[in-house]
Amino acid sequence: MLYVIARRVRVLQTNEVKGPLDTISLIYRTQGGIGAFWRGMSGYSMVAARPAISQAVFDQAKRAYLVRTGRSITSLLTFGEALACGAVGRFAATVICYPCFKLKVLAQSGKGSLAEVWEKEGAAGVYKGLCVTVLVPCQPSCIRRGS
C-alpha cells in the first residue's frame, strides 16, 4: 500500500496533491476505492521470488561448471568464476520474473494489461525494457557472489 502511495506521489504533479493524505484520498476517489492500493500486487509474488530463483540458478551453474572442469562440487570458485555464475543466476531470474514485474507496473500505472501488450506487440512488447533491467542489477549481484 505504501509503495502505491509513494509511486503516485512521484508521478502526480505537485499542484495536484498537497501531501500524503491528499494522495490517499485522490487514489481512493479516482482509481477504484480500497482495491486501488493493492493494484498490481498479484504480479509482485513472482518478483519477490527473484532472489530465490537467482540463488538456485547460481547453485546449478556453479555445480555444472565444477563438474565440467573436473573439480569436486564442494570446491570454492575463484572470484571470476563466481562472478560469471552470479551473472547467469541473476540474468535467468530477471528473464523469468520480468513479465510479472511488467504486469505489476502496468496495473499500478493503469496503462493497460499484460494481455493487451501481448496482443499488440507480442513477446517483444512484454520484454521491452528488459535490457536495462538486466544490466543494472547484475553488477552488484555478481560482485556479491564473487567476493
CSV table of N, CA and C in Angstrom, one decimal:
chain,number,residue,atom,x,y,z
A,1,MET,N,0.8,-1.2,0.0
A,1,MET,CA,0.0,0.0,0.0
A,1,MET,C,0.9,1.3,0.0
A,2,LEU,N,1.9,1.3,0.8
A,2,LEU,CA,2.8,2.5,0.9
A,2,LEU,C,3.5,2.6,-0.4
A,3,TYR,N,3.8,1.5,-1.0
A,3,TYR,CA,4.5,1.5,-2.3
A,3,TYR,C,3.7,2.3,-3.4
A,4,VAL,N,2.4,1.9,-3.4
A,4,VAL,CA,1.5,2.6,-4.4
A,4,VAL,C,1.4,4.1,-4.1
A,5,ILE,N,1.2,4.4,-2.8
A,5,ILE,CA,1.1,5.9,-2.5
A,5,ILE,C,2.4,6.6,-2.9
A,6,ALA,N,3.6,6.0,-2.5
A,6,ALA,CA,4.9,6.7,-2.9
A,6,ALA,C,5.0,6.8,-4.4
A,7,ARG,N,4.6,5.8,-5.1
A,7,ARG,CA,4.7,5.9,-6.6
A,7,ARG,C,3.8,7.0,-7.1
A,8,ARG,N,2.6,7.1,-6.6
A,8,ARG,CA,1.7,8.1,-7.1
A,8,ARG,C,2.2,9.5,-6.7
A,9,VAL,N,2.8,9.7,-5.6
A,9,VAL,CA,3.4,11.0,-5.2
A,9,VAL,C,4.4,11.4,-6.2
A,10,ARG,N,5.2,10.4,-6.7
A,10,ARG,CA,6.3,10.7,-7.6
A,10,ARG,C,5.7,11.1,-9.0
A,11,VAL,N,4.6,10.4,-9.4
A,11,VAL,CA,4.0,10.6,-10.7
A,11,VAL,C,3.1,11.8,-10.8
A,12,LEU,N,2.4,12.1,-9.8
A,12,LEU,CA,1.4,13.3,-9.8
A,12,LEU,C,2.2,14.6,-9.8
A,13,GLN,N,1.5,15.6,-10.5
A,13,GLN,CA,2.1,16.9,-10.5
A,13,GLN,C,2.0,17.5,-9.1
A,14,THR,N,2.9,18.4,-8.8
A,14,THR,CA,3.0,19.0,-7.4
A,14,THR,C,1.7,19.7,-7.1
A,15,ASN,N,1.1,20.4,-8.0
A,15,ASN,CA,-0.1,21.1,-7.7
A,15,ASN,C,-1.4,20.2,-7.6
A,16,GLU,N,-1.3,18.9,-7.9
A,16,GLU,CA,-2.4,18.1,-7.8
A,16,GLU,C,-2.7,17.6,-6.4
A,17,VAL,N,-1.6,17.4,-5.6
A,17,VAL,CA,-1.8,16.9,-4.2
A,17,VAL,C,-1.0,17.8,-3.3
A,18,LYS,N,-1.5,17.9,-2.1
A,18,LYS,CA,-0.8,18.7,-1.1
A,18,LYS,C,0.0,17.9,0.0
A,19,GLY,N,-0.1,16.6,-0.1
A,19,GLY,CA,0.6,15.7,0.9
A,19,GLY,C,0.1,14.3,0.8
A,20,PRO,N,0.6,13.4,1.7
A,20,PRO,CA,0.2,12.0,1.7
A,20,PRO,C,-1.3,11.8,1.9
A,21,LEU,N,-1.9,12.5,2.8
A,21,LEU,CA,-3.4,12.3,3.0
A,21,LEU,C,-4.2,12.7,1.8
A,22,ASP,N,-3.8,13.7,1.1
A,22,ASP,CA,-4.4,14.2,-0.1
A,22,ASP,C,-4.2,13.1,-1.2
A,23,THR,N,-3.0,12.5,-1.3
A,23,THR,CA,-2.7,11.5,-2.2
A,23,THR,C,-3.6,10.3,-2.0
A,24,ILE,N,-3.7,9.8,-0.7
A,24,ILE,CA,-4.5,8.7,-0.4
A,24,ILE,C,-6.0,8.9,-0.8
A,25,SER,N,-6.5,10.1,-0.5
A,25,SER,CA,-7.8,10.5,-0.9
A,25,SER,C,-8.0,10.4,-2.4
A,26,LEU,N,-7.1,11.0,-3.1
A,26,LEU,CA,-7.2,11.0,-4.6
A,26,LEU,C,-7.2,9.6,-5.2
A,27,ILE,N,-6.3,8.8,-4.7
A,27,ILE,CA,-6.2,7.4,-5.2
A,27,ILE,C,-7.6,6.7,-4.9
A,28,TYR,N,-8.1,6.8,-3.7
A,28,TYR,CA,-9.3,6.2,-3.3
A,28,TYR,C,-10.5,6.7,-4.2
A,29,ARG,N,-10.6,8.0,-4.4
A,29,ARG,CA,-11.7,8.5,-5.1
A,29,ARG,C,-11.6,8.2,-6.6
A,30,THR,N,-10.5,8.3,-7.2
A,30,THR,CA,-10.4,8.2,-8.7
A,30,THR,C,-9.9,6.9,-9.3
A,31,GLN,N,-9.5,6.0,-8.4
A,31,GLN,CA,-8.9,4.8,-9.0
A,31,GLN,C,-9.5,3.5,-8.5
A,32,GLY,N,-10.7,3.6,-8.0
A,32,GLY,CA,-11.5,2.3,-7.7
A,32,GLY,C,-11.5,1.9,-6.3
A,33,GLY,N,-11.5,2.9,-5.4
A,33,GLY,CA,-11.7,2.5,-4.0
A,33,GLY,C,-10.5,1.9,-3.3
A,34,ILE,N,-10.7,1.1,-2.3
A,34,ILE,CA,-9.7,0.5,-1.5
A,34,ILE,C,-8.8,-0.5,-2.3
A,35,GLY,N,-9.4,-1.1,-3.3
A,35,GLY,CA,-8.6,-2.1,-4.1
A,35,GLY,C,-7.4,-1.4,-4.9
A,36,ALA,N,-7.5,-0.1,-5.1
A,36,ALA,CA,-6.5,0.6,-5.9
A,36,ALA,C,-5.2,0.6,-5.1
A,37,PHE,N,-5.2,0.5,-3.8
A,37,PHE,CA,-4.0,0.5,-3.0
A,37,PHE,C,-3.2,-0.8,-3.2
A,38,TRP,N,-3.8,-1.9,-3.6
A,38,TRP,CA,-3.1,-3.1,-3.8
A,38,TRP,C,-3.1,-3.5,-5.3
A,39,ARG,N,-3.4,-2.6,-6.2
A,39,ARG,CA,-3.4,-2.9,-7.6
A,39,ARG,C,-2.0,-3.3,-8.0
A,40,GLY,N,-1.8,-4.4,-8.8
A,40,GLY,CA,-0.5,-4.8,-9.3
A,40,GLY,C,0.3,-5.7,-8.3
A,41,MET,N,-0.3,-5.9,-7.2
A,41,MET,CA,0.5,-6.8,-6.2
A,41,MET,C,0.4,-8.3,-6.6
A,42,SER,N,-0.6,-8.7,-7.4
A,42,SER,CA,-0.6,-10.1,-7.8
A,42,SER,C,0.7,-10.5,-8.6
A,43,GLY,N,1.2,-9.6,-9.3
A,43,GLY,CA,2.4,-9.9,-10.1
A,43,GLY,C,3.7,-9.8,-9.2
A,44,TYR,N,3.5,-9.2,-8.0
A,44,TYR,CA,4.6,-9.0,-7.1
A,44,TYR,C,5.1,-10.3,-6.5
A,45,SER,N,4.3,-11.3,-6.3
A,45,SER,CA,4.7,-12.5,-5.6
A,45,SER,C,5.8,-13.2,-6.4
A,46,MET,N,5.7,-13.2,-7.7
A,46,MET,CA,6.8,-13.8,-8.5
A,46,MET,C,8.1,-12.9,-8.5
A,47,VAL,N,7.9,-11.6,-8.5
A,47,VAL,CA,9.0,-10.7,-8.4
A,47,VAL,C,9.8,-10.9,-7.1
A,48,ALA,N,9.0,-11.2,-6.0
A,48,ALA,CA,9.6,-11.4,-4.7
A,48,ALA,C,10.4,-12.7,-4.7
A,49,ALA,N,10.1,-13.6,-5.6
A,49,ALA,CA,10.8,-14.9,-5.7
A,49,ALA,C,12.1,-14.8,-6.5
A,50,ARG,N,12.4,-13.6,-7.1
A,50,ARG,CA,13.6,-13.5,-7.9
A,50,ARG,C,14.9,-13.8,-7.2
A,51,PRO,N,15.1,-13.4,-5.9
A,51,PRO,CA,16.3,-13.8,-5.3
A,51,PRO,C,16.5,-15.3,-5.1
A,52,ALA,N,15.4,-16.0,-4.8
A,52,ALA,CA,15.5,-17.5,-4.7
A,52,ALA,C,15.8,-18.1,-6.0
A,53,ILE,N,15.2,-17.6,-7.1
A,53,ILE,CA,15.4,-18.2,-8.4
A,53,ILE,C,16.9,-17.9,-8.8
A,54,SER,N,17.4,-16.7,-8.5
A,54,SER,CA,18.7,-16.3,-8.8
A,54,SER,C,19.7,-17.3,-8.1
A,55,GLN,N,19.5,-17.5,-6.8
A,55,GLN,CA,20.3,-18.4,-6.0
A,55,GLN,C,20.3,-19.8,-6.5
A,56,ALA,N,19.1,-20.3,-6.9
A,56,ALA,CA,19.0,-21.7,-7.4
A,56,ALA,C,19.8,-21.8,-8.7
A,57,VAL,N,19.6,-20.9,-9.6
A,57,VAL,CA,20.4,-20.9,-10.9
A,57,VAL,C,21.9,-20.8,-10.6
A,58,PHE,N,22.3,-19.9,-9.7
A,58,PHE,CA,23.7,-19.8,-9.4
A,58,PHE,C,24.2,-21.1,-8.9
A,59,ASP,N,23.5,-21.8,-8.0
A,59,ASP,CA,24.0,-23.1,-7.5
A,59,ASP,C,24.1,-24.1,-8.6
A,60,GLN,N,23.1,-24.1,-9.5
A,60,GLN,CA,23.2,-25.1,-10.6
A,60,GLN,C,24.3,-24.8,-11.6
A,61,ALA,N,24.5,-23.5,-11.9
A,61,ALA,CA,25.6,-23.1,-12.8
A,61,ALA,C,27.0,-23.4,-12.1
A,62,LYS,N,27.1,-23.2,-10.8
A,62,LYS,CA,28.3,-23.5,-10.1
A,62,LYS,C,28.6,-25.0,-10.2
A,63,ARG,N,27.6,-25.8,-9.9
A,63,ARG,CA,27.7,-27.3,-9.9
A,63,ARG,C,28.1,-27.7,-11.3
A,64,ALA,N,27.4,-27.2,-12.4
A,64,ALA,CA,27.7,-27.6,-13.7
A,64,ALA,C,29.2,-27.2,-14.1
A,65,TYR,N,29.6,-26.0,-13.7
A,65,TYR,CA,30.9,-25.6,-14.0
A,65,TYR,C,32.0,-26.5,-13.3
A,66,LEU,N,31.8,-26.7,-12.1
A,66,LEU,CA,32.8,-27.6,-11.3
A,66,LEU,C,32.8,-29.0,-11.9
A,67,VAL,N,31.7,-29.6,-12.3
A,67,VAL,CA,31.7,-30.9,-12.8
A,67,VAL,C,32.4,-30.9,-14.2
A,68,ARG,N,32.1,-29.8,-15.0
A,68,ARG,CA,32.7,-29.7,-16.3
A,68,ARG,C,34.2,-29.6,-16.3
A,69,THR,N,34.7,-28.9,-15.2
A,69,THR,CA,36.2,-28.7,-15.1
A,69,THR,C,36.8,-29.8,-14.3
A,70,GLY,N,36.1,-30.8,-13.9
A,70,GLY,CA,36.6,-32.0,-13.2
A,70,GLY,C,37.0,-31.7,-11.7
A,71,ARG,N,36.4,-30.7,-11.1
A,71,ARG,CA,36.6,-30.4,-9.7
A,71,ARG,C,35.5,-30.9,-8.9
A,72,SER,N,35.8,-31.1,-7.6
A,72,SER,CA,34.8,-31.5,-6.6
A,72,SER,C,33.7,-30.4,-6.5
A,73,ILE,N,32.4,-30.9,-6.3
A,73,ILE,CA,31.3,-29.9,-6.2
A,73,ILE,C,31.4,-29.1,-4.9
A,74,THR,N,32.3,-29.5,-4.0
A,74,THR,CA,32.4,-28.7,-2.8
A,74,THR,C,33.6,-27.7,-2.9
A,75,SER,N,34.2,-27.7,-4.1
A,75,SER,CA,35.3,-26.7,-4.3
A,75,SER,C,34.8,-25.3,-4.3
A,76,LEU,N,35.7,-24.4,-3.9
A,76,LEU,CA,35.4,-23.0,-3.9
A,76,LEU,C,35.7,-22.4,-5.3
A,77,LEU,N,34.9,-21.5,-5.7
A,77,LEU,CA,35.1,-20.8,-7.0
A,77,LEU,C,36.0,-19.6,-6.9
A,78,THR,N,36.8,-19.3,-7.9
A,78,THR,CA,37.6,-18.1,-7.9
A,78,THR,C,36.6,-16.9,-8.0
A,79,PHE,N,37.1,-15.7,-7.8
A,79,PHE,CA,36.3,-14.5,-8.0
A,79,PHE,C,35.6,-14.5,-9.3
A,80,GLY,N,36.4,-14.7,-10.4
A,80,GLY,CA,35.9,-14.6,-11.7
A,80,GLY,C,34.8,-15.7,-12.0
A,81,GLU,N,35.1,-16.9,-11.5
A,81,GLU,CA,34.1,-17.9,-11.7
A,81,GLU,C,32.8,-17.6,-11.0
A,82,ALA,N,32.9,-17.2,-9.8
A,82,ALA,CA,31.7,-16.8,-9.0
A,82,ALA,C,31.0,-15.6,-9.7
A,83,LEU,N,31.7,-14.7,-10.2
A,83,LEU,CA,31.2,-13.6,-10.9
A,83,LEU,C,30.3,-14.0,-12.1
A,84,ALA,N,30.9,-14.9,-12.9
A,84,ALA,CA,30.2,-15.5,-14.0
A,84,ALA,C,28.9,-16.2,-13.6
A,85,CYS,N,29.0,-17.1,-12.6
A,85,CYS,CA,27.9,-17.9,-12.2
A,85,CYS,C,26.8,-16.9,-11.6
A,86,GLY,N,27.2,-15.9,-10.9
A,86,GLY,CA,26.3,-14.9,-10.3
A,86,GLY,C,25.5,-14.2,-11.5
A,87,ALA,N,26.2,-13.8,-12.5
A,87,ALA,CA,25.6,-13.1,-13.6
A,87,ALA,C,24.6,-14.1,-14.3
A,88,VAL,N,24.9,-15.3,-14.5
A,88,VAL,CA,24.0,-16.3,-15.1
A,88,VAL,C,22.7,-16.4,-14.2
A,89,GLY,N,22.9,-16.5,-12.9
A,89,GLY,CA,21.8,-16.6,-12.0
A,89,GLY,C,20.9,-15.4,-12.0
A,90,ARG,N,21.5,-14.3,-11.9
A,90,ARG,CA,20.7,-13.0,-11.9
A,90,ARG,C,20.0,-12.8,-13.3
A,91,PHE,N,20.7,-13.1,-14.4
A,91,PHE,CA,20.1,-12.9,-15.7
A,91,PHE,C,18.9,-13.9,-15.8
A,92,ALA,N,19.0,-15.1,-15.5
A,92,ALA,CA,17.9,-16.1,-15.6
A,92,ALA,C,16.7,-15.7,-14.7
A,93,ALA,N,17.0,-15.3,-13.5
A,93,ALA,CA,15.9,-14.9,-12.6
A,93,ALA,C,15.2,-13.6,-13.2
A,94,THR,N,15.9,-12.7,-13.7
A,94,THR,CA,15.3,-11.5,-14.2
A,94,THR,C,14.4,-11.8,-15.5
A,95,VAL,N,14.9,-12.7,-16.3
A,95,VAL,CA,14.2,-13.0,-17.5
A,95,VAL,C,12.9,-13.8,-17.2
A,96,ILE,N,13.0,-14.6,-16.2
A,96,ILE,CA,11.8,-15.4,-15.7
A,96,ILE,C,10.8,-14.5,-15.1
A,97,CYS,N,11.2,-13.6,-14.3
A,97,CYS,CA,10.3,-12.7,-13.5
A,97,CYS,C,9.9,-11.4,-14.2
A,98,TYR,N,10.5,-11.1,-15.3
A,98,TYR,CA,10.2,-9.8,-15.9
A,98,TYR,C,8.8,-9.6,-16.3
A,99,PRO,N,8.1,-10.6,-16.9
A,99,PRO,CA,6.7,-10.4,-17.2
A,99,PRO,C,5.8,-10.0,-16.0
A,100,CYS,N,6.2,-10.6,-14.9
A,100,CYS,CA,5.4,-10.3,-13.6
A,100,CYS,C,5.7,-8.9,-13.2
A,101,PHE,N,7.0,-8.5,-13.3
A,101,PHE,CA,7.3,-7.1,-12.9
A,101,PHE,C,6.6,-6.1,-13.8
A,102,LYS,N,6.5,-6.5,-15.1
A,102,LYS,CA,5.8,-5.6,-16.1
A,102,LYS,C,4.3,-5.6,-15.8
A,103,LEU,N,3.8,-6.7,-15.4
A,103,LEU,CA,2.4,-6.8,-15.0
A,103,LEU,C,2.1,-5.9,-13.8
A,104,LYS,N,2.9,-5.9,-12.8
A,104,LYS,CA,2.8,-5.0,-11.7
A,104,LYS,C,2.8,-3.5,-12.0
A,105,VAL,N,3.8,-3.2,-12.9
A,105,VAL,CA,3.9,-1.8,-13.3
A,105,VAL,C,2.7,-1.3,-14.1
A,106,LEU,N,2.3,-2.2,-15.0
A,106,LEU,CA,1.1,-1.8,-15.8
A,106,LEU,C,-0.1,-1.6,-15.0
A,107,ALA,N,-0.3,-2.5,-14.1
A,107,ALA,CA,-1.5,-2.5,-13.2
A,107,ALA,C,-1.5,-1.2,-12.3
A,108,GLN,N,-0.3,-0.9,-11.8
A,108,GLN,CA,-0.3,0.2,-10.9
A,108,GLN,C,-0.4,1.5,-11.6
A,109,SER,N,0.1,1.6,-12.8
A,109,SER,CA,0.1,2.8,-13.6
A,109,SER,C,-1.3,3.0,-14.3
A,110,GLY,N,-2.0,1.9,-14.4
A,110,GLY,CA,-3.3,2.0,-15.1
A,110,GLY,C,-3.2,2.1,-16.6
A,111,LYS,N,-2.1,1.6,-17.2
A,111,LYS,CA,-1.8,1.8,-18.6
A,111,LYS,C,-2.0,0.5,-19.3
A,112,GLY,N,-3.1,-0.3,-19.0
A,112,GLY,CA,-3.4,-1.5,-19.7
A,112,GLY,C,-3.0,-2.7,-19.0
A,113,SER,N,-2.9,-3.8,-19.7
A,113,SER,CA,-2.6,-5.1,-19.1
A,113,SER,C,-1.6,-5.8,-19.9
A,114,LEU,N,-1.0,-6.9,-19.3
A,114,LEU,CA,0.0,-7.7,-20.0
A,114,LEU,C,-0.7,-8.4,-21.2
A,115,ALA,N,-1.9,-8.7,-21.1
A,115,ALA,CA,-2.6,-9.4,-22.3
A,115,ALA,C,-2.7,-8.4,-23.4
A,116,GLU,N,-3.0,-7.1,-23.1
A,116,GLU,CA,-3.1,-6.1,-24.2
A,116,GLU,C,-1.7,-5.9,-24.8
A,117,VAL,N,-0.7,-5.9,-24.0
A,117,VAL,CA,0.7,-5.7,-24.6
A,117,VAL,C,1.0,-6.9,-25.4
A,118,TRP,N,0.7,-8.1,-25.0
A,118,TRP,CA,1.0,-9.3,-25.8
A,118,TRP,C,0.2,-9.3,-27.1
A,119,GLU,N,-1.0,-8.9,-27.1
A,119,GLU,CA,-1.8,-8.8,-28.3
A,119,GLU,C,-1.2,-7.8,-29.3
A,120,LYS,N,-0.8,-6.6,-28.8
A,120,LYS,CA,-0.4,-5.6,-29.7
A,120,LYS,C,1.1,-5.8,-30.2
A,121,GLU,N,1.9,-6.2,-29.2
A,121,GLU,CA,3.4,-6.2,-29.5
A,121,GLU,C,4.0,-7.6,-29.4
A,122,GLY,N,3.3,-8.6,-28.9
A,122,GLY,CA,3.9,-9.9,-28.8
A,122,GLY,C,4.9,-10.0,-27.7
A,123,ALA,N,5.8,-11.0,-27.8
A,123,ALA,CA,6.9,-11.2,-26.7
A,123,ALA,C,7.8,-10.0,-26.7
A,124,ALA,N,8.0,-9.3,-27.8
A,124,ALA,CA,8.9,-8.2,-27.8
A,124,ALA,C,8.4,-7.1,-26.9
A,125,GLY,N,7.1,-6.9,-26.9
A,125,GLY,CA,6.4,-5.9,-26.1
A,125,GLY,C,6.5,-6.2,-24.6
A,126,VAL,N,6.3,-7.5,-24.3
A,126,VAL,CA,6.3,-8.0,-22.9
A,126,VAL,C,7.7,-7.8,-22.3
A,127,TYR,N,8.7,-8.0,-23.1
A,127,TYR,CA,10.1,-7.9,-22.6
A,127,TYR,C,10.8,-6.6,-23.0
A,128,LYS,N,10.0,-5.6,-23.4
A,128,LYS,CA,10.6,-4.3,-23.7
A,128,LYS,C,11.1,-3.7,-22.4
A,129,GLY,N,12.3,-3.2,-22.5
A,129,GLY,CA,12.9,-2.7,-21.3
A,129,GLY,C,13.8,-3.7,-20.5
A,130,LEU,N,13.8,-4.9,-20.9
A,130,LEU,CA,14.5,-6.0,-20.2
A,130,LEU,C,16.0,-5.7,-20.2
A,131,CYS,N,16.5,-5.2,-21.3
A,131,CYS,CA,18.0,-5.0,-21.4
A,131,CYS,C,18.5,-4.1,-20.2
A,132,VAL,N,17.9,-3.0,-20.0
A,132,VAL,CA,18.3,-2.1,-18.9
A,132,VAL,C,18.1,-2.8,-17.5
A,133,THR,N,17.0,-3.5,-17.4
A,133,THR,CA,16.7,-4.2,-16.1
A,133,THR,C,17.7,-5.2,-15.8
A,134,VAL,N,18.2,-5.9,-16.8
A,134,VAL,CA,19.2,-7.0,-16.6
A,134,VAL,C,20.6,-6.4,-16.3
A,135,LEU,N,21.0,-5.4,-17.0
A,135,LEU,CA,22.3,-4.8,-16.8
A,135,LEU,C,22.5,-4.1,-15.5
A,136,VAL,N,21.6,-3.4,-15.0
A,136,VAL,CA,21.8,-2.6,-13.8
A,136,VAL,C,22.0,-3.5,-12.6
A,137,PRO,N,21.1,-4.4,-12.3
A,137,PRO,CA,21.3,-5.2,-11.0
A,137,PRO,C,22.3,-6.3,-11.1
A,138,CYS,N,22.7,-6.7,-12.3
A,138,CYS,CA,23.7,-7.8,-12.5
A,138,CYS,C,25.0,-7.4,-11.8
A,139,GLN,N,25.4,-6.2,-11.9
A,139,GLN,CA,26.7,-5.8,-11.4
A,139,GLN,C,26.9,-6.1,-9.9
A,140,PRO,N,26.0,-5.6,-9.0
A,140,PRO,CA,26.2,-5.8,-7.6
A,140,PRO,C,26.0,-7.3,-7.3
A,141,SER,N,25.0,-8.0,-8.0
A,141,SER,CA,24.8,-9.4,-7.7
A,141,SER,C,26.0,-10.2,-8.0
A,142,CYS,N,26.7,-9.9,-9.1
A,142,CYS,CA,27.8,-10.7,-9.5
A,142,CYS,C,29.0,-10.4,-8.5
A,143,ILE,N,29.2,-9.2,-8.2
A,143,ILE,CA,30.3,-8.9,-7.3
A,143,ILE,C,30.0,-9.5,-5.9
A,144,ARG,N,28.8,-9.5,-5.4
A,144,ARG,CA,28.5,-10.0,-4.1
A,144,ARG,C,28.8,-11.5,-4.1
A,145,ARG,N,28.5,-12.2,-5.1
A,145,ARG,CA,28.8,-13.7,-5.1
A,145,ARG,C,30.3,-13.9,-5.4
A,146,GLY,N,30.9,-13.0,-6.0
A,146,GLY,CA,32.3,-13.2,-6.4
A,146,GLY,C,33.3,-12.9,-5.2
A,147,SER,N,32.8,-12.3,-4.2
A,147,SER,CA,33.7,-11.9,-3.1
A,147,SER,C,33.7,-13.0,-2.0
